[in-house]
Amino acid sequence: LGLWQSTHRDDCGAFFAGACLTPATYGRAYNAVRDEVFTWRDYYRQVGEALGVRPRLVSMPADWLLAQARQRFGFLAEISRFHGAYDAGRAKRDVPGFRCRVGFVEGAKRTLGDVRRRGAWKDSRGDAAYQALVQTALAAGVEPVEA
């Protein structure tokens, strides 16, 4: 299972504002990330916690998913199939006071609440193409696991 980090937009914004006020940071690249590194299973478990549900995962290899629907899984093709764990040490050193303060579950609650308020929430139960992928995986013998 891949490693991943997630940073809430408020923490990224605080870093950006601090960097804008710190001329020594100009022209430099930074990883403004939370220190917590977790697997995708951890990620979905924590998102489930934010939603008040226990996710059941149906895992298929990235190459299989991309062969089925490459356009749909562009983020998987380019980013999330690879480890995404970074060191924020330089950001903390160069921007005094920068620390991620929004916990993952709290940040997920805020973000998912915003998505729902804007009516952008997509219920996968009404997505026939997605449901077909899940059914194909189950028919192949994949056992769902709790996140």
PDB file of N, CA and C in Angstrom, residues 15-26 30 94-96:
ATOM      1  N   PHE A  15       1.233  28.628   5.370  1.00  0.00           N
ATOM      2  CA  PHE A  15       2.624  28.541   4.917  1.00  0.00           C
ATOM      3  C   PHE A  15       2.885  29.561   3.807  1.00  0.00           C
ATOM      4  N   PHE A  16       1.988  29.618   2.824  1.00  0.00           N
ATOM      5  CA  PHE A  16       2.166  30.528   1.693  1.00  0.00           C
ATOM      6  C   PHE A  16       2.257  31.975   2.179  1.00  0.00           C
ATOM      7  N   ALA A  17       1.354  32.357   3.083  1.00  0.00           N
ATOM      8  CA  ALA A  17       1.384  33.719   3.615  1.00  0.00           C
ATOM      9  C   ALA A  17       2.699  33.986   4.333  1.00  0.00           C
ATOM     10  N   GLY A  18       3.137  33.029   5.144  1.00  0.00           N
ATOM     11  CA  GLY A  18       4.409  33.194   5.839  1.00  0.00           C
ATOM     12  C   GLY A  18       5.581  33.289   4.884  1.00  0.00           C
ATOM     13  N   ALA A  19       5.539  32.489   3.811  1.00  0.00           N
ATOM     14  CA  ALA A  19       6.626  32.527   2.827  1.00  0.00           C
ATOM     15  C   ALA A  19       6.638  33.861   2.080  1.00  0.00           C
ATOM     16  N   CYS A  20       5.449  34.411   1.793  1.00  0.00           N
ATOM     17  CA  CYS A  20       5.373  35.707   1.112  1.00  0.00           C
ATOM     18  C   CYS A  20       5.984  36.822   1.956  1.00  0.00           C
ATOM     19  N   LEU A  21       5.949  36.664   3.261  1.00  0.00           N
ATOM     20  CA  LEU A  21       6.488  37.668   4.168  1.00  0.00           C
ATOM     21  C   LEU A  21       7.948  37.417   4.527  1.00  0.00           C
ATOM     22  N   THR A  22       8.541  36.388   3.913  1.00  0.00           N
ATOM     23  CA  THR A  22       9.914  36.003   4.231  1.00  0.00           C
ATOM     24  C   THR A  22      10.747  36.011   2.949  1.00  0.00           C
ATOM     25  N   PRO A  23      11.386  37.123   2.628  1.00  0.00           N
ATOM     26  CA  PRO A  23      12.120  37.228   1.359  1.00  0.00           C
ATOM     27  C   PRO A  23      13.134  36.109   1.108  1.00  0.00           C
ATOM     28  N   ALA A  24      13.686  35.521   2.143  1.00  0.00           N
ATOM     29  CA  ALA A  24      14.664  34.442   1.952  1.00  0.00           C
ATOM     30  C   ALA A  24      14.039  33.216   1.291  1.00  0.00           C
ATOM     31  N   THR A  25      12.716  33.118   1.293  1.00  0.00           N
ATOM     32  CA  THR A  25      12.044  31.961   0.681  1.00  0.00           C
ATOM     33  C   THR A  25      11.783  32.164  -0.803  1.00  0.00           C
ATOM     34  N   TYR A  26      11.911  33.369  -1.299  1.00  0.00           N
ATOM     35  CA  TYR A  26      11.562  33.659  -2.691  1.00  0.00           C
ATOM     36  C   TYR A  26      12.405  32.824  -3.645  1.00  0.00           C
ATOM     37  N   TYR A  30       9.238  24.301  -1.598  1.00  0.00           N
ATOM     38  CA  TYR A  30       9.016  23.769  -0.264  1.00  0.00           C
ATOM     39  C   TYR A  30       7.957  22.679  -0.283  1.00  0.00           C
ATOM     40  N   ASP A  94      12.488  27.639   7.435  1.00  0.00           N
ATOM     41  CA  ASP A  94      12.554  28.925   6.745  1.00  0.00           C
ATOM     42  C   ASP A  94      11.343  29.827   6.969  1.00  0.00           C
ATOM     43  N   VAL A  95      10.241  29.270   7.424  1.00  0.00           N
ATOM     44  CA  VAL A  95       9.046  30.071   7.707  1.00  0.00           C
ATOM     45  C   VAL A  95       8.726  29.903   9.186  1.00  0.00           C
ATOM     46  N   PRO A  96       9.229  30.814   9.979  1.00  0.00           N
ATOM     47  CA  PRO A  96       9.046  30.707  11.434  1.00  0.00           C
ATOM     48  C   PRO A  96       7.562  30.542  11.798  1.00  0.00           C
TER      49      PRO A  96
END
